[in-house]
Amino acid sequence: MPADPFTPGEVSAMDRALDLAARGVRGANPLVGAVILDADGATLATGYHRGAGTPHAEADALANARAAGADVTGATMVVTLEPCNHTGRTGPCSQAIINAGLGRVVFAVGDPNDAAAGGAAALRAAGIDVASGLGAGPAAELNARWTAATAERRPFITLKLASSLDGRIAAEDGSSQWITGPEARRDGQRLRARVDAILAGTGTVIADNPRLTARDADGGESRRQPLRVVVGRRQIPEDAAVRGSDGRFLQLAGHDPAGVAADLYGRGVRHVLVEGGATVAGAFLQAGLVDELVVYTAPLLLGAGTGSVTGLGVHTLADASRWRWDHAAGGATAMVGDDLRLRLEPEPALIRNNAKDA
Amino acid sequence: MPADPFTPGEVSAMDRALDLAARGVRGANPLVGAVILDADGATLATGYHRGAGTPHAEADALANARAAGADVTGATMVVTLEPCNHTGRTGPCSQAIINAGLGRVVFAVGDPNDAAAGGAAALRAAGIDVASGLGAGPAAELNARWTAATAERRPFITLKLASSLDGRIAAEDGSSQWITGPEARRDGQRLRARVDAILAGTGTVIADNPRLTARDADGGESRRQPLRVVVGRRQIPEDAAVRGSDGRFLQLAGHDPAGVAADLYGRGVRHVLVEGGATVAGAFLQAGLVDELVVYTAPLLLGAGTGSVTGLGVHTLADASRWRWDHAAGGATAMVGDDLRLRLEPEPALIRNNAKDA
């Protein structure tokens, strides 16, 4: 191995792969980008992972190379995460790389998922040159919360809030339909369609009688439905919409967010969308179990009514729950119809605190 | 006059002038953009108004033409507002246009300001060809609130809020310094430096003892200081920072926002920045007297504490105070350090309601 194990072409390809990775969406799977280089360091194809159920970045790049008629024999793949070695919803990437005849793979960080790890070893066993560590810092940071959730054997958890400019999710009289406009609600439906479970508290279910289903643009229910999870001990009416008729309804009496997360992980849930209400949101936030915060802000003021989050246990400003804008995965801010969508992730300090407490 | 009074070059120049106008900032003066065309319809120079105390769009465009060495004799100026005819902080634009030897002026809408009107007549009297109405719709909409304020003989009023993601301006124990970061606070200082008066309620002044002065980037007080206005009957301590020593302090016992606005207009104030607290903000909002809403949103959650706005009188969602994102004048959203700055203006319905009530 030379003094510098990576060529200048690989270094710039990793930057590009990181940019590509950031185009994906957060959830059950990490954000991953890939670039295929020829022997001269020229780009043959690129790819990235668009979210659970879609091709991995490596498979996407290989498909794009095929579509472009590029010969990838002996080529180098530069990818932000160790290629997986397991057959999930898609086949193992390590095998696809071997089958395609690539000569070298450069990846940033190893796969923390036990079931998926071993890709590097499989590639080496097939005679492919493998190097790692290039771009490891930014690659690790890009998926820090996903990696933490995977290590803790719990789902990745997205909290969705939809509030007025002054942080209200309902007016004084309880009216809340609809604070956000149709485009934002459709955007929320697209988010629902990506997750494995949608979670709400009994209070919200009794007050609003939501279906908690994923719907298509035309309002019909999507073919693939997430599990509908209601947490809390209060009795849900027999005719509550959330019960549905497909058996994908679950009530968990336990309120403890860590217990709920562990239970759902055991049921195969890898991405949970917490939809409300304010008390459930506060409980997951206080437990440090929110990995992604999606806030739809409607351009209106209410001046009174229900706040979007309660029970955080924050008495003074110094103890505030601190976040940072998530510029990856679709960007921190986007206009969605008349509403503004904000995306944030916890300050890294919160990740460290969690690790310390664990 | 031909069937279509405007050339294709003038039509596209007006679109460009409108885009240029939107680069300015809202306040005492309207947003205005200008484009100078030669006889072939080619652009000789452009200009726009950057805010009170800076050159008008016409003067800016003429200066840019001079700087570029362009000969504007006989040229056409396309401008979004009727050139002014009075000497304010800058000289009359009508005279500058006459002096420069232009042959034609196309403007979108007339100047509603009595003191500034008469520009078209002055231009015509000097033998310049004048046409108006091109782009009148968007030009009027661009400055709808400024025009309404001018017609009502009251200042243009900007309300600034700085809150957490969940709409809190202070934590449960009252701590509020600082919810937003240093860059957002500096941005707020730049906003202060542009206005004629900064307004707060006695509650905020007694609780926080703010100076309500405009400060430079280095923290020193700016040379030009807005009037510091405190509204309410409660006694302000003799040693309150807001009193200062420059005589630019004023306490108004009246709470009525319309009365306060009229009083300040009579003192020559054309742009007021309402800084707090929640009660004063609510009073100006409820009176329909907020023309521009600037919200600094910090990436943190408090879950309890003081809401950003109270006393709006909104009981149910249908009666919410409705706004729209202001994409002009610096844009609706901008990251300012770690905080997000949002800018909105009232829904046009609110303007109509005001007109109806008046």
XYZ file of C-alpha atoms in Angstrom:
716
model
C 0.000 0.000 0.000
C 1.373 3.456 -0.891
C 1.827 6.232 1.684
C -1.513 7.688 0.665
C -3.859 4.770 0.122
C -6.368 6.799 -1.901
C -5.971 8.411 -5.308
C -7.042 12.056 -5.842
C -9.872 10.700 -8.008
C -11.096 8.553 -5.114
C -10.905 11.471 -2.709
C -13.084 13.680 -4.897
C -15.390 10.747 -5.692
C -15.990 10.257 -1.965
C -16.995 13.932 -1.648
C -19.428 13.397 -4.475
C -20.722 10.162 -2.954
C -21.399 12.011 0.299
C -23.341 14.685 -1.607
C -25.312 11.966 -3.385
C -26.035 10.201 -0.104
C -27.594 13.400 1.244
C -30.245 13.230 -1.485
C -31.918 10.265 0.175
C -34.430 10.236 2.994
C -33.857 9.205 6.588
C -35.484 6.168 8.067
C -34.978 2.418 8.369
C -31.859 2.577 6.209
C -28.820 4.875 6.335
C -28.093 7.531 3.712
C -25.561 6.081 1.237
C -23.996 7.353 -2.001
C -21.727 5.595 -4.501
C -19.514 6.560 -7.443
C -17.930 4.147 -9.964
C -14.567 5.242 -11.395
C -12.653 3.824 -14.351
C -8.897 3.142 -14.262
C -8.168 6.792 -15.103
C -10.319 8.086 -12.256
C -13.128 9.219 -14.566
C -16.682 8.749 -13.323
C -18.567 5.904 -15.026
C -21.755 6.124 -12.953
C -23.187 7.326 -9.653
C -25.971 6.166 -7.400
C -27.613 6.711 -4.048
C -30.182 5.093 -1.817
C -33.619 6.690 -1.986
C -35.050 5.041 1.128
C -36.293 1.722 2.464
C -37.523 -0.635 -0.243
C -35.523 0.994 -3.035
C -32.140 -0.187 -4.420
C -29.043 0.339 -2.332
C -26.584 2.982 -3.551
C -24.210 0.354 -4.961
C -26.990 -1.387 -6.905
C -28.249 1.989 -8.119
C -24.768 2.947 -9.378
C -24.283 -0.442 -11.083
C -27.708 -0.137 -12.747
C -26.861 3.369 -13.930
C -23.553 2.103 -15.333
C -25.376 -0.669 -17.215
C -27.949 1.811 -18.505
C -25.116 4.016 -19.775
C -23.428 1.041 -21.433
C -20.285 1.542 -19.348
C -17.825 -1.333 -18.899
C -17.196 -1.629 -15.149
C -14.754 -4.552 -15.361
C -11.850 -3.724 -13.056
C -13.467 -0.408 -12.069
C -13.396 1.128 -8.585
C -16.507 1.751 -6.507
C -16.295 4.576 -3.973
C -19.140 4.279 -1.469
C -19.956 5.994 1.827
C -20.838 2.760 3.712
C -19.443 -0.771 3.641
C -21.413 -2.740 1.040
C -23.953 -4.990 2.722
C -23.661 -8.737 2.758
C -27.231 -9.753 3.420
C -30.407 -10.271 1.485
C -33.011 -7.856 2.804
C -35.630 -6.290 0.567
C -32.774 -6.157 -2.001
C -29.957 -8.631 -2.691
C -26.500 -8.344 -1.109
C -24.432 -5.545 -2.615
C -21.168 -7.415 -2.068
C -22.341 -10.147 -4.471
C -23.557 -7.613 -7.033
C -20.132 -5.947 -6.982
C -18.365 -9.283 -7.376
C -20.688 -10.303 -10.211
C -20.089 -7.008 -12.000
C -16.341 -7.650 -12.049
C -15.195 -4.536 -10.177
C -11.551 -4.479 -9.165
C -11.566 -2.221 -6.113
C -13.956 -0.885 -3.476
C -13.269 2.149 -1.285
C -15.747 2.703 1.536
C -15.937 5.277 4.314
C -17.296 3.458 7.367
C -18.230 -0.102 8.294
C -21.818 -1.287 8.506
C -22.910 -1.287 12.173
C -25.814 -3.588 11.381
C -24.807 -7.127 12.413
C -27.043 -8.673 9.807
C -25.557 -6.570 7.006
C -21.870 -6.567 8.007
C -19.226 -8.784 6.423
C -19.377 -7.125 3.017
C -15.712 -6.145 3.052
C -14.617 -9.668 3.927
C -16.779 -11.149 1.189
C -15.302 -8.739 -1.368
C -11.727 -9.526 -0.295
C -12.428 -13.259 -0.425
C -13.477 -12.730 -4.045
C -10.133 -11.095 -4.803
C -11.364 -7.498 -4.855
C -9.044 -4.825 -3.489
C -10.800 -3.161 -0.526
C -9.821 0.020 1.353
C -11.746 1.974 3.952
C -11.666 5.094 6.098
C -11.776 7.706 3.322
C -14.421 10.313 4.338
C -15.079 8.384 7.544
C -15.777 11.533 9.591
C -18.527 13.054 7.464
C -19.906 9.639 6.549
C -20.284 8.713 10.222
C -21.823 12.081 11.051
C -24.294 11.777 8.178
C -25.850 8.694 9.769
C -24.955 9.259 13.410
C -28.499 8.861 14.697
C -29.262 5.871 12.490
C -26.053 4.222 13.703
C -26.953 4.945 17.331
C -30.467 3.533 16.878
C -29.066 0.407 15.208
C -26.533 -0.069 18.020
C -29.318 0.311 20.604
C -31.463 -2.216 18.725
C -34.383 0.191 18.418
C -36.133 1.756 15.404
C -35.096 5.069 13.883
C -37.711 7.487 15.208
C -39.138 10.486 13.343
C -41.340 12.955 15.227
C -43.746 14.969 13.124
C -45.216 18.213 14.423
C -47.650 20.458 12.555
C -48.204 23.808 14.165
C -48.942 27.485 13.701
C -46.120 30.048 13.617
C -46.598 30.414 17.356
C -46.279 26.682 17.986
C -49.929 25.745 18.479
C -51.337 22.417 17.246
C -54.927 23.336 18.112
C -56.883 26.529 18.784
C -58.375 27.399 22.164
C -61.558 25.421 21.408
C -59.553 22.365 20.337
C -60.106 22.854 16.599
C -57.097 21.638 14.622
C -58.385 20.496 11.226
C -56.604 21.753 9.372
C -53.772 23.928 10.567
C -51.638 22.916 7.597
C -52.779 22.903 3.987
C -53.471 19.984 1.636
C -49.942 19.894 0.187
C -48.351 19.579 3.627
C -50.829 16.888 4.580
C -50.001 14.988 1.391
C -46.316 15.390 2.201
C -47.081 13.908 5.621
C -48.823 10.989 3.889
C -45.684 10.348 1.827
C -43.736 10.263 5.090
C -46.242 7.775 6.539
C -45.852 5.560 3.484
C -42.108 5.237 4.158
C -42.275 4.090 7.772
C -42.922 0.720 9.397
C -45.141 2.069 12.174
C -47.149 5.199 12.944
C -47.555 5.985 16.621
C -49.982 8.189 18.549
C -51.233 8.475 22.107
C -54.690 7.469 23.282
C -55.586 11.132 23.871
C -55.062 12.033 20.216
C -56.857 8.926 19.006
C -59.890 9.579 21.216
C -60.006 13.320 20.429
C -59.349 13.261 16.670
C -60.220 9.665 15.643
C -57.393 9.573 13.047
C -57.011 6.614 10.693
C -53.191 6.688 10.955
C -52.980 5.085 7.526
C -50.766 5.993 4.593
C -52.810 7.373 1.737
C -51.998 7.952 -1.926
C -52.252 11.344 -3.612
C -55.874 10.532 -4.514
C -56.764 9.830 -0.887
C -56.990 6.045 -1.254
C -55.105 3.865 1.203
C -51.662 2.785 0.036
C -51.087 -0.895 -0.672
C -48.366 -1.194 1.939
C -49.640 -0.012 5.329
C -47.463 0.738 8.351
C -48.406 -0.755 11.702
C -50.775 1.589 13.582
C -49.605 1.860 17.179
C -51.495 3.573 19.979
C -49.714 3.991 23.308
C -51.491 4.448 26.631
C -53.914 2.657 28.906
C -57.125 4.515 28.036
C -59.721 2.443 26.234
C -59.968 3.119 22.487
C -63.564 3.035 21.201
C -64.551 -0.166 19.430
C -65.392 1.832 16.313
C -62.220 3.954 16.338
C -60.915 4.443 12.795
C -57.405 3.483 13.865
C -58.487 -0.117 14.510
C -59.137 -0.688 10.812
C -59.813 -4.194 9.547
C -56.412 -5.342 8.332
C -55.024 -6.497 11.661
C -52.259 -3.909 11.500
C -53.387 -2.193 14.732
C -51.611 -2.467 18.050
C -52.232 -0.850 21.416
C -49.351 -0.779 23.871
C -50.350 0.010 27.449
C -46.819 1.005 28.405
C -45.980 4.682 28.141
C -42.216 4.345 28.475
C -40.740 5.356 25.108
C -37.691 3.073 25.455
C -39.960 0.123 26.210
C -42.233 0.954 23.298
C -39.227 1.301 20.969
C -37.762 -2.038 22.086
C -41.134 -3.764 21.691
C -41.574 -2.421 18.159
C -38.004 -3.345 17.183
C -38.767 -6.896 18.305
C -41.699 -6.864 15.896
C -39.408 -5.930 13.009
C -40.197 -2.229 13.009
C -37.140 -0.217 11.889
C -38.689 3.237 11.369
C -41.385 4.774 13.565
C -43.268 7.975 12.873
C -44.534 9.600 16.075
C -47.511 11.731 15.123
C -48.824 12.992 18.428
C -50.061 14.376 20.540
C -48.038 16.843 22.559
C -47.615 14.509 25.549
C -46.362 11.541 23.534
C -44.061 13.866 21.583
C -42.697 15.246 24.854
C -42.108 11.764 26.259
C -40.085 10.613 23.238
C -38.163 13.880 23.200
C -37.361 13.743 26.893
C -36.159 10.156 26.487
C -33.733 11.297 23.776
C -35.444 8.925 21.368
C -36.265 11.283 18.516
C -33.751 10.917 15.670
C -35.430 13.227 13.206
C -37.794 16.131 13.781
C -40.117 17.180 10.960
C -42.084 20.356 11.646
C -44.758 21.676 9.316
C -45.217 25.362 10.129
C -48.423 26.948 8.874
C -48.421 30.698 8.186
C -50.934 31.552 10.872
C -51.021 32.715 14.465
C -53.403 31.471 17.122
C -52.214 33.217 20.292
C -53.749 30.499 22.463
C -54.493 26.786 22.365
C -52.482 23.588 22.681
C -48.698 23.804 22.405
C -46.964 21.343 20.088
C -44.921 19.718 22.851
C -45.506 19.308 26.587
C -43.832 17.457 29.422
C -40.288 18.060 28.260
C -39.232 18.729 31.825
C -37.401 21.899 30.778
C -37.649 24.569 33.471
C -34.935 26.972 32.374
C -33.484 27.949 28.994
C -30.102 26.330 29.682
C -31.848 22.940 29.798
C -33.670 23.356 26.460
C -33.884 20.432 24.072
C -31.363 21.481 21.406
C -31.456 20.561 17.718
C -29.618 21.355 14.556
C -30.923 21.880 11.060
C -30.587 18.756 8.942
C -29.302 19.981 5.601
C -29.092 16.425 4.267
C -32.002 14.161 3.338
C -34.063 16.726 1.433
C -32.833 19.837 3.217
C -33.626 21.704 6.399
C -36.343 23.930 4.947
C -38.794 23.523 2.097
C -41.991 25.252 1.118
C -44.764 22.670 0.836
C -47.758 24.450 -0.590
C -48.509 27.313 1.795
C -46.635 25.707 4.657
C -42.994 25.470 5.575
C -41.419 22.100 6.335
C -38.466 22.100 8.720
C -36.196 19.131 9.331
C -33.814 18.853 12.239
C -31.746 16.286 14.047
C -30.614 16.245 17.656
C -27.494 18.173 18.585
C -24.612 15.681 18.769
C -24.421 16.475 22.494
C -27.691 14.597 22.880
C -26.193 11.570 21.201
C -23.258 11.696 23.584
C -25.586 12.056 26.557
C -27.565 9.056 25.456
C -24.413 7.017 25.089
C -23.339 8.073 28.578
C -26.686 7.137 30.093
C -26.800 3.796 28.326
C -50.264 56.021 -29.382
C -50.172 52.530 -30.924
C -52.665 49.815 -29.952
C -50.130 48.371 -27.525
C -48.515 51.295 -25.735
C -45.502 49.280 -24.545
C -42.709 47.687 -26.557
C -41.697 44.065 -25.912
C -38.439 45.430 -24.491
C -40.367 47.548 -22.010
C -42.530 44.597 -21.014
C -39.545 42.408 -20.192
C -37.753 45.360 -18.568
C -40.707 45.789 -16.200
C -40.457 42.103 -15.196
C -36.804 42.666 -14.476
C -37.527 45.904 -12.570
C -40.013 44.009 -10.396
C -37.378 41.357 -9.649
C -34.896 44.087 -8.790
C -37.427 45.823 -6.559
C -37.806 42.613 -4.552
C -34.134 42.800 -3.565
C -34.783 45.756 -1.286
C -35.999 45.748 2.287
C -39.413 46.734 3.552
C -39.948 49.757 5.722
C -40.478 53.487 5.456
C -40.135 53.359 1.672
C -41.708 51.073 -0.927
C -39.756 48.449 -2.868
C -38.840 49.927 -6.263
C -36.777 48.701 -9.217
C -35.722 50.481 -12.417
C -34.230 49.543 -15.795
C -32.826 51.990 -18.392
C -33.209 50.919 -22.043
C -31.576 52.371 -25.150
C -33.518 53.051 -28.361
C -33.120 49.393 -29.434
C -34.531 48.104 -26.157
C -31.146 46.965 -24.862
C -30.476 47.425 -21.143
C -28.102 50.287 -20.332
C -28.334 50.038 -16.551
C -30.492 48.797 -13.685
C -31.105 49.934 -10.148
C -33.215 49.346 -7.076
C -33.911 50.926 -3.733
C -32.064 49.330 -0.830
C -34.088 50.951 1.949
C -34.671 54.257 3.725
C -31.733 56.645 3.471
C -30.256 55.031 0.353
C -30.721 56.235 -3.253
C -34.073 55.694 -4.932
C -34.193 53.082 -7.693
C -34.148 55.728 -10.450
C -31.107 57.466 -8.962
C -29.399 54.100 -8.475
C -30.004 53.163 -12.118
C -28.764 56.565 -13.364
C -25.640 56.271 -11.187
C -25.009 52.779 -12.541
C -25.410 54.086 -16.109
C -22.883 56.846 -15.404
C -20.484 54.370 -13.810
C -20.757 52.202 -16.937
C -20.155 55.201 -19.197
C -23.530 54.685 -20.907
C -25.135 57.559 -22.818
C -28.711 57.822 -21.536
C -29.745 60.750 -23.754
C -33.161 59.934 -25.146
C -33.222 56.593 -23.290
C -36.279 55.013 -21.645
C -36.555 54.366 -17.928
C -38.860 51.512 -16.882
C -39.648 51.775 -13.175
C -42.104 50.029 -10.859
C -43.336 53.223 -9.153
C -43.979 56.771 -10.356
C -40.753 58.767 -9.914
C -40.993 60.980 -6.855
C -41.191 64.739 -7.058
C -40.026 65.743 -3.606
C -36.768 66.273 -1.776
C -36.653 63.811 1.111
C -33.408 62.277 2.289
C -32.565 62.191 -1.464
C -33.362 64.666 -4.255
C -36.447 64.373 -6.491
C -36.112 61.592 -9.041
C -38.198 63.472 -11.625
C -35.545 66.222 -11.734
C -32.704 63.704 -11.943
C -34.412 62.046 -14.927
C -34.954 65.395 -16.643
C -31.339 66.424 -15.995
C -30.059 63.146 -17.418
C -31.866 63.814 -20.700
C -34.038 60.707 -20.820
C -36.725 60.635 -23.499
C -39.349 58.347 -22.011
C -40.484 56.978 -18.644
C -42.701 53.915 -18.178
C -43.936 53.334 -14.644
C -46.255 50.717 -13.135
C -48.247 52.504 -10.449
C -48.643 56.053 -9.159
C -47.052 57.225 -5.912
C -49.722 57.195 -3.149
C -47.613 59.479 -1.003
C -49.017 63.016 -1.338
C -45.649 64.586 -0.661
C -43.936 62.532 -3.369
C -46.628 62.544 -6.066
C -46.575 64.766 -9.123
C -43.518 63.160 -10.678
C -45.337 62.158 -13.870
C -46.665 65.684 -14.350
C -43.218 67.193 -13.807
C -41.706 64.806 -16.350
C -44.375 65.575 -18.944
C -43.950 69.315 -18.352
C -40.276 68.835 -19.223
C -41.249 67.217 -22.526
C -40.588 63.624 -21.521
C -42.911 60.940 -22.900
C -44.611 59.224 -19.935
C -46.705 56.036 -19.902
C -48.007 54.055 -16.949
C -49.882 50.903 -15.977
C -47.399 48.314 -17.266
C -46.964 45.708 -14.496
C -49.452 47.584 -12.335
C -50.876 44.415 -10.753
C -47.672 42.898 -9.401
C -46.214 46.332 -8.622
C -49.235 47.227 -6.506
C -49.180 43.849 -4.763
C -45.471 44.167 -4.024
C -46.121 47.234 -1.871
C -49.728 46.628 -0.866
C -49.133 46.999 2.835
C -46.848 50.007 2.465
C -49.481 51.672 0.282
C -52.200 50.912 2.831
C -50.104 52.322 5.682
C -49.352 55.457 3.660
C -53.029 55.914 2.847
C -53.927 55.498 6.522
C -51.241 58.022 7.515
C -49.546 55.610 9.882
C -46.055 54.082 9.907
C -45.208 50.781 8.247
C -45.078 48.349 11.160
C -42.731 45.358 11.461
C -43.285 42.852 14.278
C -40.254 40.852 15.328
C -40.652 37.593 17.228
C -37.825 35.360 18.421
C -38.938 31.985 19.659
C -38.154 28.317 20.033
C -39.436 25.751 17.521
C -42.474 25.351 19.757
C -43.200 29.088 19.824
C -41.839 29.990 23.256
C -40.101 33.321 23.884
C -39.112 32.397 27.436
C -38.729 29.193 29.443
C -40.935 28.268 32.386
C -38.739 30.238 34.824
C -38.787 33.322 32.570
C -35.253 32.874 31.239
C -35.021 34.112 27.654
C -31.432 35.277 27.111
C -30.659 34.032 24.663
C -33.078 31.867 22.750
C -31.532 32.918 19.442
C -27.829 32.959 18.687
C -25.449 35.895 18.162
C -25.908 36.026 14.365
C -29.703 36.316 14.668
C -29.330 38.988 17.317
C -26.943 40.914 15.049
C -29.464 40.522 12.236
C -32.078 41.986 14.586
C -29.736 44.898 15.272
C -29.468 45.576 11.538
C -33.269 45.633 11.438
C -33.315 48.095 14.351
C -30.857 50.349 12.531
C -33.285 50.680 9.616
C -36.367 51.792 11.528
C -37.496 55.128 12.915
C -38.840 53.753 16.198
C -38.498 50.602 18.299
C -41.505 49.788 20.442
C -41.984 47.558 23.483
C -44.473 47.228 26.314
C -43.807 48.206 29.930
C -43.874 44.521 30.944
C -40.937 43.662 28.696
C -39.020 46.783 29.702
C -39.462 46.105 33.427
C -38.704 42.374 33.111
C -35.751 42.458 30.707
C -34.432 46.046 30.982
C -33.556 46.182 27.255
C -31.701 49.169 25.812
C -33.796 49.111 22.595
C -30.920 50.744 20.740
C -29.426 49.871 17.373
C -25.907 48.524 17.761
C -23.120 47.961 15.265
C -21.505 44.588 14.642
C -18.949 45.384 17.356
C -21.678 46.061 19.913
C -21.270 49.849 19.958
C -24.355 52.009 19.521
C -25.025 53.117 15.946
C -24.710 56.811 15.134
C -28.332 57.091 14.058
C -30.671 55.881 16.795
C -34.371 55.122 16.364
C -36.834 56.559 18.841
C -37.304 54.203 21.813
C -41.013 53.907 22.534
C -42.529 52.174 25.550
C -46.298 51.715 25.605
C -48.336 51.228 28.779
C -49.116 52.966 32.028
C -46.789 51.101 34.382
C -43.950 53.193 35.777
C -40.572 52.547 34.140
C -37.694 52.631 36.676
C -35.675 55.844 36.695
C -32.540 53.878 35.900
C -34.115 51.767 33.113
C -31.646 51.312 30.255
C -34.310 52.280 27.719
C -34.352 55.870 29.000
C -30.803 56.488 27.769
C -29.376 59.984 27.784
C -29.994 61.163 24.217
C -33.580 62.296 24.648
C -34.787 59.707 22.132
C -37.038 57.964 24.673
C -40.811 58.199 24.746
C -43.458 56.558 26.929
C -47.005 56.462 25.616
C -49.626 55.632 28.216
C -52.186 54.641 25.593
C -52.339 50.973 24.705
C -54.475 51.333 21.584
C -52.251 50.363 18.640
C -54.042 52.659 16.167
C -53.618 55.599 18.536
C -49.956 54.771 19.089
C -49.397 54.468 15.330
C -51.099 57.803 14.634
C -49.127 59.522 17.393
C -45.822 58.210 16.044
C -46.719 59.156 12.462
C -47.339 62.686 13.696
C -43.786 62.669 15.093
C -42.405 61.781 11.660
C -42.004 58.061 12.325
C -42.500 56.072 9.095
C -41.275 52.623 10.169
C -41.859 51.058 13.574
C -40.315 47.848 14.855
C -42.483 46.196 17.507
C -40.175 44.063 19.626
C -42.367 42.766 22.425
C -43.636 41.335 24.504
C -46.374 38.867 23.679
C -49.210 41.171 24.798
C -48.105 44.176 22.730
C -47.496 41.873 19.757
C -51.006 40.465 20.151
C -52.546 43.937 20.348
C -50.907 45.142 17.115
C -51.784 41.869 15.381
C -55.398 41.985 16.496
C -55.659 45.575 15.270
C -54.462 44.460 11.816
C -51.543 46.851 12.154
C -48.642 44.513 11.468
C -47.389 44.932 7.888
C -44.393 42.636 8.128
C -43.730 39.719 10.444
C -40.126 38.679 11.092
C -39.745 35.492 13.119
C -36.406 34.178 14.301
C -36.867 30.487 15.062
C -34.199 28.898 17.227
C -33.584 25.146 16.850
C -34.686 24.259 20.341
C -37.782 23.049 22.164
C -38.949 24.274 25.562
C -42.283 22.492 26.036
C -43.437 25.193 28.477
C -43.017 28.921 29.112
C -44.283 32.115 27.530
C -45.882 31.935 24.087
C -44.726 34.410 21.467
C -48.148 36.017 21.052
C -51.132 36.392 23.399
C -54.430 38.230 23.347
C -55.146 37.647 19.677
C -58.771 36.952 20.485
C -58.726 33.806 18.341
C -60.937 31.106 19.851
C -61.282 28.731 16.921
C -59.042 27.785 13.990
C -61.289 29.432 11.403
C -60.555 32.803 13.009
C -56.767 32.401 12.977
C -54.579 35.341 12.019
C -53.476 34.346 8.509
C -50.219 35.282 6.797
C -48.370 34.520 3.642
C -44.676 34.034 3.070
C -43.006 37.167 1.776
C -40.698 35.983 -0.986
C -39.679 39.565 -1.800
C -37.452 41.813 0.298
C -34.787 39.268 1.158
C -36.914 36.153 0.929
C -39.293 34.234 3.153
C -36.694 32.019 4.799
C -33.009 32.443 5.542
C -30.584 30.690 7.847
C -29.003 33.263 10.147
C -26.279 31.491 12.070
C -27.961 28.578 13.855
C -31.403 30.176 13.618
C -33.978 30.429 10.891
C -35.423 33.805 9.918
C -38.953 33.778 8.518
C -40.602 36.766 6.854
C -44.325 37.017 6.191
C -46.922 39.586 5.293
C -50.641 39.604 6.064
C -52.956 37.677 3.781
C -54.544 40.210 1.389
C -57.895 39.374 3.045
C -56.625 41.227 6.109
C -55.930 44.299 4.017
C -59.456 44.198 2.652
C -60.872 43.773 6.155
C -58.947 46.782 7.343
C -60.199 48.821 4.440
C -63.741 47.739 5.212
C -63.404 48.661 8.879
C -61.819 52.007 8.119
